[in-house]
PDB file of C-alpha atoms in Angstrom:
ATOM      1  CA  UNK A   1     -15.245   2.043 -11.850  1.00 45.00           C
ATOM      2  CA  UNK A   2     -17.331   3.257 -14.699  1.00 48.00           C
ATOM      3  CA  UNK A   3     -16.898   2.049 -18.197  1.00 50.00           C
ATOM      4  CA  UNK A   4     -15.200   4.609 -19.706  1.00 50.00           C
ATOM      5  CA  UNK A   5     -12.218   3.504 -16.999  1.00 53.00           C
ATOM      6  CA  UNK A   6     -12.878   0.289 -18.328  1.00 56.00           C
ATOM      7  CA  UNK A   7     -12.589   0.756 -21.954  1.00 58.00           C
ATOM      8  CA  UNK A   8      -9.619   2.772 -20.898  1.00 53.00           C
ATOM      9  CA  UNK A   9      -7.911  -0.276 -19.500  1.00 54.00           C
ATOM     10  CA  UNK A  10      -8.460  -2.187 -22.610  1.00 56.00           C
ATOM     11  CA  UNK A  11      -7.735   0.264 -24.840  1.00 53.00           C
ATOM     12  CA  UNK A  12      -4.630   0.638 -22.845  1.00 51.00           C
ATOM     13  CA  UNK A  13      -3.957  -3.149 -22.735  1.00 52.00           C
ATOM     14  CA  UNK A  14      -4.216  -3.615 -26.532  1.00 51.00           C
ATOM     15  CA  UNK A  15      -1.655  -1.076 -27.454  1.00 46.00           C
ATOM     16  CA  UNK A  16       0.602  -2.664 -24.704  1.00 45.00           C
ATOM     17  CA  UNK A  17       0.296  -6.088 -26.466  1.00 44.00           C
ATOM     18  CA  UNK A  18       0.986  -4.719 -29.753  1.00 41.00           C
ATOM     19  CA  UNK A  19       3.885  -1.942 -28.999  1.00 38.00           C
ATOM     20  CA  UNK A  20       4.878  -3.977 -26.206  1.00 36.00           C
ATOM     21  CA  UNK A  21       8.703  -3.217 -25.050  1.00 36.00           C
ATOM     22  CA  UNK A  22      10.630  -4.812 -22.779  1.00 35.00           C
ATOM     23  CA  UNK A  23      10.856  -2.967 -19.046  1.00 36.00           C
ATOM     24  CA  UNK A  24      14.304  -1.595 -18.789  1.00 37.00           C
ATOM     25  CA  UNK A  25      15.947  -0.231 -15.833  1.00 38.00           C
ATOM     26  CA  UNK A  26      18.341   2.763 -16.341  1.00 43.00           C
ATOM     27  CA  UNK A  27      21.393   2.528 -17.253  1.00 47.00           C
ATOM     28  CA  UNK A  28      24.621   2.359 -15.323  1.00 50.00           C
ATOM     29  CA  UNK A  29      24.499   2.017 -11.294  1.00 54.00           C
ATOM     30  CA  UNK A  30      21.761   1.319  -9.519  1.00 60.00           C
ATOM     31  CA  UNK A  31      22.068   2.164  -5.915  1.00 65.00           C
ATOM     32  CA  UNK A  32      21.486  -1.093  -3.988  1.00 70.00           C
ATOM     33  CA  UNK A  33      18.249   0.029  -1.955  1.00 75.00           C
ATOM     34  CA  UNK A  34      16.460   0.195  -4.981  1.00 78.00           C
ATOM     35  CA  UNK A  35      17.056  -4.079  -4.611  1.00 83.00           C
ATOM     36  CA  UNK A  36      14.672  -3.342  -1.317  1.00 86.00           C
ATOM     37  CA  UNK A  37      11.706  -1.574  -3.397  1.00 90.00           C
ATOM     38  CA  UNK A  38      11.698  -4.868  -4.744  1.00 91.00           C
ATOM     39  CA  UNK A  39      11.644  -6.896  -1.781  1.00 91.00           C
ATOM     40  CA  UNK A  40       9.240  -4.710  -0.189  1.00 90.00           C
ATOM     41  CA  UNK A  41       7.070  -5.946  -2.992  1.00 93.00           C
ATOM     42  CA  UNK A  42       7.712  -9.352  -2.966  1.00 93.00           C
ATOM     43  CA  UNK A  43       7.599  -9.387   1.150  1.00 92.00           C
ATOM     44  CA  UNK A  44       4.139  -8.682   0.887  1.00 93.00           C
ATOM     45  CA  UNK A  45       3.350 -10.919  -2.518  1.00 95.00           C
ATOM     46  CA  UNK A  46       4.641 -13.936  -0.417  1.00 94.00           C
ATOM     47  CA  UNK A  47       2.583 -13.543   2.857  1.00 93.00           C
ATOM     48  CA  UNK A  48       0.418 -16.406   3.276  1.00 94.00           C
ATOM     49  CA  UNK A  49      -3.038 -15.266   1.848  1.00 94.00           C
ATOM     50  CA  UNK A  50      -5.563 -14.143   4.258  1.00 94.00           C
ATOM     51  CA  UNK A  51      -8.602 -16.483   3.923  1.00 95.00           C
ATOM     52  CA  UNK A  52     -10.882 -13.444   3.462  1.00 95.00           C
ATOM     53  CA  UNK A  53      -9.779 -13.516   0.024  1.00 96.00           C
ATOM     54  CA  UNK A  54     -10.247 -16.987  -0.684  1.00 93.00           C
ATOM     55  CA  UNK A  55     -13.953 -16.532   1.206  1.00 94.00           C
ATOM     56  CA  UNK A  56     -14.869 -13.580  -1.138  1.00 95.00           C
ATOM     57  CA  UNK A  57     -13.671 -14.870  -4.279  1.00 94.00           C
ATOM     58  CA  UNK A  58     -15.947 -18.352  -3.617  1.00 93.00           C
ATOM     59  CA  UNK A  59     -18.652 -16.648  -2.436  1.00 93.00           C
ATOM     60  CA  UNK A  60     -19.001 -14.334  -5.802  1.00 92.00           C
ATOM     61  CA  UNK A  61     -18.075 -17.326  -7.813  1.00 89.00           C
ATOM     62  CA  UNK A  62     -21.235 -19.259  -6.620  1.00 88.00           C
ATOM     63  CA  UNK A  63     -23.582 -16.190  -6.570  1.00 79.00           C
ATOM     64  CA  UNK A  64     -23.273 -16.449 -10.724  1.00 67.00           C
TER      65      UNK A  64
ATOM     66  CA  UNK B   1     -24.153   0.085 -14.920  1.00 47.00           C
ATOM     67  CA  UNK B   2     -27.349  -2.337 -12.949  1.00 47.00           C
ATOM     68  CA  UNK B   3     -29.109  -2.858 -16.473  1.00 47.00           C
ATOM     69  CA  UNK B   4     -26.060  -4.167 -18.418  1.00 51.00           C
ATOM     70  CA  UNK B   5     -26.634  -8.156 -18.488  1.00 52.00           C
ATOM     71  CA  UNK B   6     -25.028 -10.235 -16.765  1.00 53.00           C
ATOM     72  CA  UNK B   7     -21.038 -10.316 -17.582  1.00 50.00           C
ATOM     73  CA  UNK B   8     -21.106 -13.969 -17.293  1.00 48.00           C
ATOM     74  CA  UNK B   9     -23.905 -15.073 -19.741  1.00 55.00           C
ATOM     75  CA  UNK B  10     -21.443 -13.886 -22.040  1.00 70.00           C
ATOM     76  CA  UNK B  11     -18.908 -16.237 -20.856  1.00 79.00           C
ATOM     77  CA  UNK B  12     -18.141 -20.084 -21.163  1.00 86.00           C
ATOM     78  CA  UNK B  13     -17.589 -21.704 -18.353  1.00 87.00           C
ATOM     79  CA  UNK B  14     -13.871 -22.459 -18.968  1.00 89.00           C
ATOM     80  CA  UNK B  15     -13.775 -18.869 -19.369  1.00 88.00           C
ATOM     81  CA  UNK B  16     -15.565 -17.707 -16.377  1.00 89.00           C
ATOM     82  CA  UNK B  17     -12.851 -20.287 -14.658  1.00 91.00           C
ATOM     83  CA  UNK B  18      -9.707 -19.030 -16.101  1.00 92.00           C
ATOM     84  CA  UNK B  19     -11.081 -15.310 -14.905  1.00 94.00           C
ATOM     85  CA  UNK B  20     -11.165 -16.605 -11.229  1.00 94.00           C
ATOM     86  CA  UNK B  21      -7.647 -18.524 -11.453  1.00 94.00           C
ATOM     87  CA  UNK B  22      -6.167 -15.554 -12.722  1.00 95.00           C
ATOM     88  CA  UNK B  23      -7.604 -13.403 -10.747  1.00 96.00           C
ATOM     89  CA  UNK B  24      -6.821 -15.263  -7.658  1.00 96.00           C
ATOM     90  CA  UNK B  25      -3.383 -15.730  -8.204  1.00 96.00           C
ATOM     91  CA  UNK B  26      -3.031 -11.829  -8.613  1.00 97.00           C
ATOM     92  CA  UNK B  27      -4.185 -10.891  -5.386  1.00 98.00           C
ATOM     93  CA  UNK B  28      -0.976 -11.203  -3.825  1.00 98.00           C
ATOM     94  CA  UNK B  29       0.262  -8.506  -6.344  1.00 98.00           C
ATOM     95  CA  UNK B  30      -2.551  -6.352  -5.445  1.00 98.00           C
ATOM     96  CA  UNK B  31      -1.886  -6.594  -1.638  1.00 97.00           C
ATOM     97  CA  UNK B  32       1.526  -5.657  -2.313  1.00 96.00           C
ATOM     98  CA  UNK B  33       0.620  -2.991  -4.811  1.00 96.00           C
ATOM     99  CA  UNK B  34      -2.282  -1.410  -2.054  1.00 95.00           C
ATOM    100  CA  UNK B  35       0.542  -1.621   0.757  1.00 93.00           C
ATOM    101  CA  UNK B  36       3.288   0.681  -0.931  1.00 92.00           C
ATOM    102  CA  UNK B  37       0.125   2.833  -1.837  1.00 91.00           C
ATOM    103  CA  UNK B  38      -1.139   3.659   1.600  1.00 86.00           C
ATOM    104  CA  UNK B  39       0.958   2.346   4.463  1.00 80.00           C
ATOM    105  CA  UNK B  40      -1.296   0.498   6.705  1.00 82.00           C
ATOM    106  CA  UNK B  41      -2.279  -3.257   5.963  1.00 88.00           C
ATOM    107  CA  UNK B  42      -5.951  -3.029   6.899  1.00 89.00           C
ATOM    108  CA  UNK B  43      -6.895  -0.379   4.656  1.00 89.00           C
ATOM    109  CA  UNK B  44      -4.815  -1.795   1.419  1.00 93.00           C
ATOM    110  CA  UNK B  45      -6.455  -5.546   2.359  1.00 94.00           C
ATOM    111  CA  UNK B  46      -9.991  -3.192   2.139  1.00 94.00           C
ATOM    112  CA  UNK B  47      -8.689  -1.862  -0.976  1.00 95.00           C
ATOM    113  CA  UNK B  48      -8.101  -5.075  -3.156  1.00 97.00           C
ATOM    114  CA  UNK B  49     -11.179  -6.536  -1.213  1.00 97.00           C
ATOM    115  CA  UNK B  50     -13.153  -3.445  -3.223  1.00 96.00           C
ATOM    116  CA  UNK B  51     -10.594  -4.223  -6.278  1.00 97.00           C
ATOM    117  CA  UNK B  52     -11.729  -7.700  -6.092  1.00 97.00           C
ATOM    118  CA  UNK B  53     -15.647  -7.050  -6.521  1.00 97.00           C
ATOM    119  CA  UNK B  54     -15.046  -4.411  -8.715  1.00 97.00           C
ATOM    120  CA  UNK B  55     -12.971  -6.712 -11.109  1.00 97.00           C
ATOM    121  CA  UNK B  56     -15.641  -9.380 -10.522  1.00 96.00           C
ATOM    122  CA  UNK B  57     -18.483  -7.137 -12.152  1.00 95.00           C
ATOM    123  CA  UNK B  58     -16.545  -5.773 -14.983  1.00 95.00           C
ATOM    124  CA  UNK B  59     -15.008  -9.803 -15.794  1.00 94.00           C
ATOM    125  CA  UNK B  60     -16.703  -9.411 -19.184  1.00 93.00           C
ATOM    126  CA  UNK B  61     -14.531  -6.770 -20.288  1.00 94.00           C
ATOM    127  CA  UNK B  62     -11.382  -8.161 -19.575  1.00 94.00           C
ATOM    128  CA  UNK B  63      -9.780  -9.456 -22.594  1.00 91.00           C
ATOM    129  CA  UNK B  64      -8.373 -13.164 -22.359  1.00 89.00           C
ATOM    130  CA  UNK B  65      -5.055 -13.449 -22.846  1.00 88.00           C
ATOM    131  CA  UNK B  66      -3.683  -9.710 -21.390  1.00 92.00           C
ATOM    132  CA  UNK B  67      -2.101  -8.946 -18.452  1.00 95.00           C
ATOM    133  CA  UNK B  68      -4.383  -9.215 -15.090  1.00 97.00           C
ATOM    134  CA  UNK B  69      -1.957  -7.898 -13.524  1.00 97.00           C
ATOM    135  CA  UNK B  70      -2.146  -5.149 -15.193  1.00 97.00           C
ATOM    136  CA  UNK B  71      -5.715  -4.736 -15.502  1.00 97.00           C
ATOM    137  CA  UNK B  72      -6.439  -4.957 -11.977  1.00 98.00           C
ATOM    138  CA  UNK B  73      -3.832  -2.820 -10.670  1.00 97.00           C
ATOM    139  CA  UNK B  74      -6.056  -0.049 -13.189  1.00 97.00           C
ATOM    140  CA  UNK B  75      -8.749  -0.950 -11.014  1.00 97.00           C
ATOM    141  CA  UNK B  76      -7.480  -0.791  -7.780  1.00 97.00           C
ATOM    142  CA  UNK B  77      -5.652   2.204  -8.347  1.00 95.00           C
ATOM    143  CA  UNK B  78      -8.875   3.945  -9.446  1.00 93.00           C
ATOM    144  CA  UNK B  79     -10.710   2.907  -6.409  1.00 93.00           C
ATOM    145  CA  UNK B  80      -7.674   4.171  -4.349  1.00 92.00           C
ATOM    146  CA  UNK B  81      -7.440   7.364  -5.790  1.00 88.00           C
ATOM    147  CA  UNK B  82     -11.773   7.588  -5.269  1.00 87.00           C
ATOM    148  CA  UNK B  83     -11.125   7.010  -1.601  1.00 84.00           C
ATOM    149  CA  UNK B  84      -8.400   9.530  -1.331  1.00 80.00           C
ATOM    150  CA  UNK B  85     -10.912  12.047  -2.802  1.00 78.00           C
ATOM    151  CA  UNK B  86     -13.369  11.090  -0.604  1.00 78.00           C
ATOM    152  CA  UNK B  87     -10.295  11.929   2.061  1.00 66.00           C
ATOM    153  CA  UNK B  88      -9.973   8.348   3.743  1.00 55.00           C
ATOM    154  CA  UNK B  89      -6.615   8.673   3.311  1.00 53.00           C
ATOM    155  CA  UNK B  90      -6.021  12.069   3.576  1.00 48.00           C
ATOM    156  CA  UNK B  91      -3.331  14.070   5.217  1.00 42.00           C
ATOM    157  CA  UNK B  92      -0.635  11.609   4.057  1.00 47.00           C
ATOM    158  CA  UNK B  93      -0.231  13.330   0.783  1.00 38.00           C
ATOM    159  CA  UNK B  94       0.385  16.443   1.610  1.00 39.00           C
ATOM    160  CA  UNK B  95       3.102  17.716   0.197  1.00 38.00           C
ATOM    161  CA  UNK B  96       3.997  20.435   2.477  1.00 39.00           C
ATOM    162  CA  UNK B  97       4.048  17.613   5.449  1.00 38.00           C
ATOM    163  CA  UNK B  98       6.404  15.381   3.272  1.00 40.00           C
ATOM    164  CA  UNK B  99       8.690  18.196   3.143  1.00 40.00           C
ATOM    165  CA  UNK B 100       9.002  18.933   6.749  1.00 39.00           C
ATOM    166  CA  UNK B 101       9.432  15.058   7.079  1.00 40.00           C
ATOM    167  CA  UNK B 102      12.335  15.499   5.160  1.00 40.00           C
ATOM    168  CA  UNK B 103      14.145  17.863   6.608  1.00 39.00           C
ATOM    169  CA  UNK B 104      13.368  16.603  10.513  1.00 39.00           C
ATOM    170  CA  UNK B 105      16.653  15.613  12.280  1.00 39.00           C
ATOM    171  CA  UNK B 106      18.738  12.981  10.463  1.00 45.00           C
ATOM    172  CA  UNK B 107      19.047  10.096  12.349  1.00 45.00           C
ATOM    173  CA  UNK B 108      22.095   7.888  13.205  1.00 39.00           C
ATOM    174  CA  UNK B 109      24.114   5.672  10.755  1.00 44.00           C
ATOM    175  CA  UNK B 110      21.657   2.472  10.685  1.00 48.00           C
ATOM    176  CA  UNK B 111      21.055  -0.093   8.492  1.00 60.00           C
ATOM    177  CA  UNK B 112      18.225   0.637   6.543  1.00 67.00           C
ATOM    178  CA  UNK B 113      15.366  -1.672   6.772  1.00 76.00           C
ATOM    179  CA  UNK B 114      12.599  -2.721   4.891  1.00 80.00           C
ATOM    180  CA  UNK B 115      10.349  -0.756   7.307  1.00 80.00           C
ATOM    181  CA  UNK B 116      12.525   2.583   6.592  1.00 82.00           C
ATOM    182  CA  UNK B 117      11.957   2.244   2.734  1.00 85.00           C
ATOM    183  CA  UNK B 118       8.656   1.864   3.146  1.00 86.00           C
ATOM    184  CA  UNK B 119       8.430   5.262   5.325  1.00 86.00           C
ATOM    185  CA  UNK B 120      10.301   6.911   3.078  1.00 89.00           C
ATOM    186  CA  UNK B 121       7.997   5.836   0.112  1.00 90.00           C
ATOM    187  CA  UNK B 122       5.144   7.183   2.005  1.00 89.00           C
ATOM    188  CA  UNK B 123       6.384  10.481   2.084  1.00 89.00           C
ATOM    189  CA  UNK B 124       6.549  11.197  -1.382  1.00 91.00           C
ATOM    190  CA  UNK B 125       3.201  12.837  -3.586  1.00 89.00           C
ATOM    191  CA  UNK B 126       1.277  10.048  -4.558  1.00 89.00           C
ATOM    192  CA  UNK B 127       2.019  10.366  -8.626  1.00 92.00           C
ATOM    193  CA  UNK B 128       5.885   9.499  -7.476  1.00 94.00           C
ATOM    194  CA  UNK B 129       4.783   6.532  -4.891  1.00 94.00           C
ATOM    195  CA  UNK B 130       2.761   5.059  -7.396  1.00 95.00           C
ATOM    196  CA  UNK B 131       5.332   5.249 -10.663  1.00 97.00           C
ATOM    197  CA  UNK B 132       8.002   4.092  -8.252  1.00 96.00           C
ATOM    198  CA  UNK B 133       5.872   1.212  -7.220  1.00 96.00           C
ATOM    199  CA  UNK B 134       4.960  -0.216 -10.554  1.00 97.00           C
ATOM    200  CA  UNK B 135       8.529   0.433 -12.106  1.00 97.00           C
ATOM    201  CA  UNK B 136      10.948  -0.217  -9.106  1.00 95.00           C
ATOM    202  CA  UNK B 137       8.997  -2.733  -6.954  1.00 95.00           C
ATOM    203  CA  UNK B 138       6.258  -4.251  -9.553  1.00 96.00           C
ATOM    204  CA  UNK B 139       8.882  -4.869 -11.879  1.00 95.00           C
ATOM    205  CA  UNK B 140       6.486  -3.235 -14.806  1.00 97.00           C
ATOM    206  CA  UNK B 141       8.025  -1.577 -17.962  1.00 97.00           C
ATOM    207  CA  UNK B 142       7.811   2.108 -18.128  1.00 97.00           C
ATOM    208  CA  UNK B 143       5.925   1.651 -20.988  1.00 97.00           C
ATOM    209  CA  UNK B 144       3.283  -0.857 -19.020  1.00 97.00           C
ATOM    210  CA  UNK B 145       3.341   1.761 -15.555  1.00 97.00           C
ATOM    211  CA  UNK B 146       2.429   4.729 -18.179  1.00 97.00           C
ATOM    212  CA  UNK B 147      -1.101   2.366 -19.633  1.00 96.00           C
ATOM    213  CA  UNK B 148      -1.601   1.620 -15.945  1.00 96.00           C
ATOM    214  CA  UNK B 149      -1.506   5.389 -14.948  1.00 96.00           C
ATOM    215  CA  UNK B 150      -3.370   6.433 -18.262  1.00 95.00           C
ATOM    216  CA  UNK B 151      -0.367   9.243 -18.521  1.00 96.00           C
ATOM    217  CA  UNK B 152       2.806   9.427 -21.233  1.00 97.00           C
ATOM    218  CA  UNK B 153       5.774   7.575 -20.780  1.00 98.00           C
ATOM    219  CA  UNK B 154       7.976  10.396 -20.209  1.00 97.00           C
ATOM    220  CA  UNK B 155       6.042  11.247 -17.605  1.00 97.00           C
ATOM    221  CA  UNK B 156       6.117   7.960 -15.706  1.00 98.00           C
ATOM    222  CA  UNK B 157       9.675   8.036 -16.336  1.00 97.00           C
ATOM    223  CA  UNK B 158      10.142  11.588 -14.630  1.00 97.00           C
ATOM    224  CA  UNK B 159       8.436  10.886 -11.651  1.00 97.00           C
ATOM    225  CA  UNK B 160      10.455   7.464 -10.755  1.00 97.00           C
ATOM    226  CA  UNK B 161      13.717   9.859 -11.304  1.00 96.00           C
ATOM    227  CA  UNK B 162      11.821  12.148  -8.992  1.00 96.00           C
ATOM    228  CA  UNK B 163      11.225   9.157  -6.570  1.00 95.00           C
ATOM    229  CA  UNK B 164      14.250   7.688  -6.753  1.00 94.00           C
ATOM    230  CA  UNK B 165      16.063  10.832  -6.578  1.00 94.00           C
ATOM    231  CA  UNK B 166      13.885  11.864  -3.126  1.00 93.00           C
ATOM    232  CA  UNK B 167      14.617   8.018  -1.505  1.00 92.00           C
ATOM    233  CA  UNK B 168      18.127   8.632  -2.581  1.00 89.00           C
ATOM    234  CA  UNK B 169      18.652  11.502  -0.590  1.00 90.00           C
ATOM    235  CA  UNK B 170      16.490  10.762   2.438  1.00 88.00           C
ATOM    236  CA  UNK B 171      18.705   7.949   2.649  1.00 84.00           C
ATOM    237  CA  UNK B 172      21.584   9.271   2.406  1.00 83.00           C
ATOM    238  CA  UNK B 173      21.559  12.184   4.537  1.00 81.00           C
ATOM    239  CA  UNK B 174      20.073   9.211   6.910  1.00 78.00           C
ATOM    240  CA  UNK B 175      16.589  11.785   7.500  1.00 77.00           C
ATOM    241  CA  UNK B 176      14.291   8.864   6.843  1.00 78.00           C
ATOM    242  CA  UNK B 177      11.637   9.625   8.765  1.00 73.00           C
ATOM    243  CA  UNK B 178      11.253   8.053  12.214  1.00 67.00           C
ATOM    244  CA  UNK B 179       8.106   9.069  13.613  1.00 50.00           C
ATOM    245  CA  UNK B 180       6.052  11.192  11.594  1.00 46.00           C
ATOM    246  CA  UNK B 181       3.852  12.836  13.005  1.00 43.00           C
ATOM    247  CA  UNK B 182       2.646  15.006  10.046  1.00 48.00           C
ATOM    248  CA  UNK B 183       2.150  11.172   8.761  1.00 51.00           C
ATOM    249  CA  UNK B 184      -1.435  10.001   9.955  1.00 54.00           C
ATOM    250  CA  UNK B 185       0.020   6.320   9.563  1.00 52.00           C
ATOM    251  CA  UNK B 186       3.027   7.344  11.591  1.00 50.00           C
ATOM    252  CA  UNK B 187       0.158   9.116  14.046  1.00 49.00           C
ATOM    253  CA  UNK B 188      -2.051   6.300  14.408  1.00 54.00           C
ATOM    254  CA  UNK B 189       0.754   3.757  15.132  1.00 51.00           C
ATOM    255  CA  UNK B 190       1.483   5.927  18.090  1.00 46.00           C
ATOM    256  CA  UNK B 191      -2.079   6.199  19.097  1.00 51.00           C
ATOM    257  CA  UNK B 192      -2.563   2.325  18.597  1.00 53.00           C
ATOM    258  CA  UNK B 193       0.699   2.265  21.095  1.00 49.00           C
ATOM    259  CA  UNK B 194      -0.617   4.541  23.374  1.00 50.00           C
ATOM    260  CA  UNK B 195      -3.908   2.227  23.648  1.00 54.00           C
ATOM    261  CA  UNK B 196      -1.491  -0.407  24.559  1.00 51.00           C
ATOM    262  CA  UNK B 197       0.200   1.592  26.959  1.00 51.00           C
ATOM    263  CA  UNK B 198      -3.154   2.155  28.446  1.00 53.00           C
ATOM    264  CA  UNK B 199      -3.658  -1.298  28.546  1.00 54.00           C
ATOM    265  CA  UNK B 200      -0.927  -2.052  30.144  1.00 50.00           C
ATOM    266  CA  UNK B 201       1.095  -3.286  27.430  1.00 47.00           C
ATOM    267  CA  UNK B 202       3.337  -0.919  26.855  1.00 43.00           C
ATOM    268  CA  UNK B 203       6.471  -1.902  29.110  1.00 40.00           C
ATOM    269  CA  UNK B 204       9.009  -2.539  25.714  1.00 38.00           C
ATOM    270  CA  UNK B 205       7.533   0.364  24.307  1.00 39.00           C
ATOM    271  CA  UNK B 206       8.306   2.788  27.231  1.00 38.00           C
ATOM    272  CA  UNK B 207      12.135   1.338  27.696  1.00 36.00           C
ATOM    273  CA  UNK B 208      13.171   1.349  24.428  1.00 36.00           C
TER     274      UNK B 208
END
């Protein structure tokens, strides 16, 4: 990632907190496997968290 | 980017704390994210492992108080789209393979599972996958998914119709794909069930 990403990102992030909107789906029907999308999502957000993950995020935590 | 001092001499340490709470509690989100974006497990866990260091480094210009959600899904979809250049992934975006997906032989009437969405979603270009991720499974606001992509709104919004559209159609015309072999997912599943063939593990496999 080089900086100018990174500046991106915040530059991005500030004008989100300021002109911030709320999300809207569209209007009117929305077919109900666009409910799995979701739950495709989440399926994966709720899996017990590998310890890899845990393992990394320690080990860069004491390295500083 | 090796002579910029060290991000976290600029931070307390109830800072430095509150980056690795957040942070940790996002990974699940970034798993999810890296999984609609390229199919197989391994490679997305790879992919928020890299988003993860990468996040880790740049901690000092992360702005207390916004979205990490947001933040590191810019992260992790730049390092995705970095390895897709460098072709790790490649193949599966080719458009020209999607579209013979698409039109392969329908299959039966079938429920559709969670597995079939996710297919489906791997078919489509990757601009469409990833709007449709961050809008119709991320639960992000167009306006959020367009800062995310660095693109305009419209745009964003155009390519979930697109998506949404595309999944609409593939499942109702039931031609989900089954077994793609254009799809180097869909290939290497069968070659990972071929080496358990070979192994001799393969007896559901063959009588199904």
């Amino acid at each position: 990632m080089t900086k100018t990403d990174n500046d991106e990102a915040r530059r991005r992030q500030a004008e989100s907190a300021k002109g911030r909107k709320t999300a809207k789906s569209e209007p009117g029907k929305t077919p109900e496997w666009t409910q799995s999308l979701r739950q495709l999502y989440d399926s994966v957000v709720e899996e017990p968290l590998p310890e890899s993950f845990k393992t990394l995020l320690e080990k860069l935590d004491k390295r500083t | 980017m090796s002579e910029t001092p060290s991000p976290q001499a600029r931070r307390t340490p109830d800072e430095r704390a509150a980056f690795k709470r957040d942070l940790t509690e996002v990974v699940p989100h970034l798993r999810a994210f890296a999984r609609g974006l390229c199919g197989r497990p391994d490679m997305a866990d790879d992919l928020v492992q890299e988003t993860l260091l990468k996040a880790w480094a740049a901690q000092d210009r992360f702005e207390p108080g916004t979205s990490m959600r947001a933040w590191t899904f810019v992260i992790l979809r730049n390092a995705y789209l970095t390895d897709m250049r460098r072709n790790r992934f490649r193949g599966e975006y080719d458009e020209t393979v999607a579209e013979r997906i698409l039109t392969a032989p329908a299959g039966q009437e079938q429920p559709i599972h969670l597995s079939d969405i996710h297919r489906a979603l791997l078919t489509l270009p990757p601009e469409r996958r990833e709007a449709l991720l961050l809008v119709g499974a991320g639960g992000f606001s167009y306006e959020e998914a367009a800062q995310i992509c660095g693109c305009a709104v419209g745009t964003i919004k155009s390519r979930v119709g697109r998506a949404r559209a595309a999944l609409a159609a593939m499942i109702e015309d039931g031609s989900i794909p089954e077994r793609a072999i254009g799809d180097p997912n869909a290939h290497r599943a069968i070659l990972e069930e071929l080496d358990d063939v070979a192994a001799g593990n393969g007896e559901g496999l063959r009588t199904r």
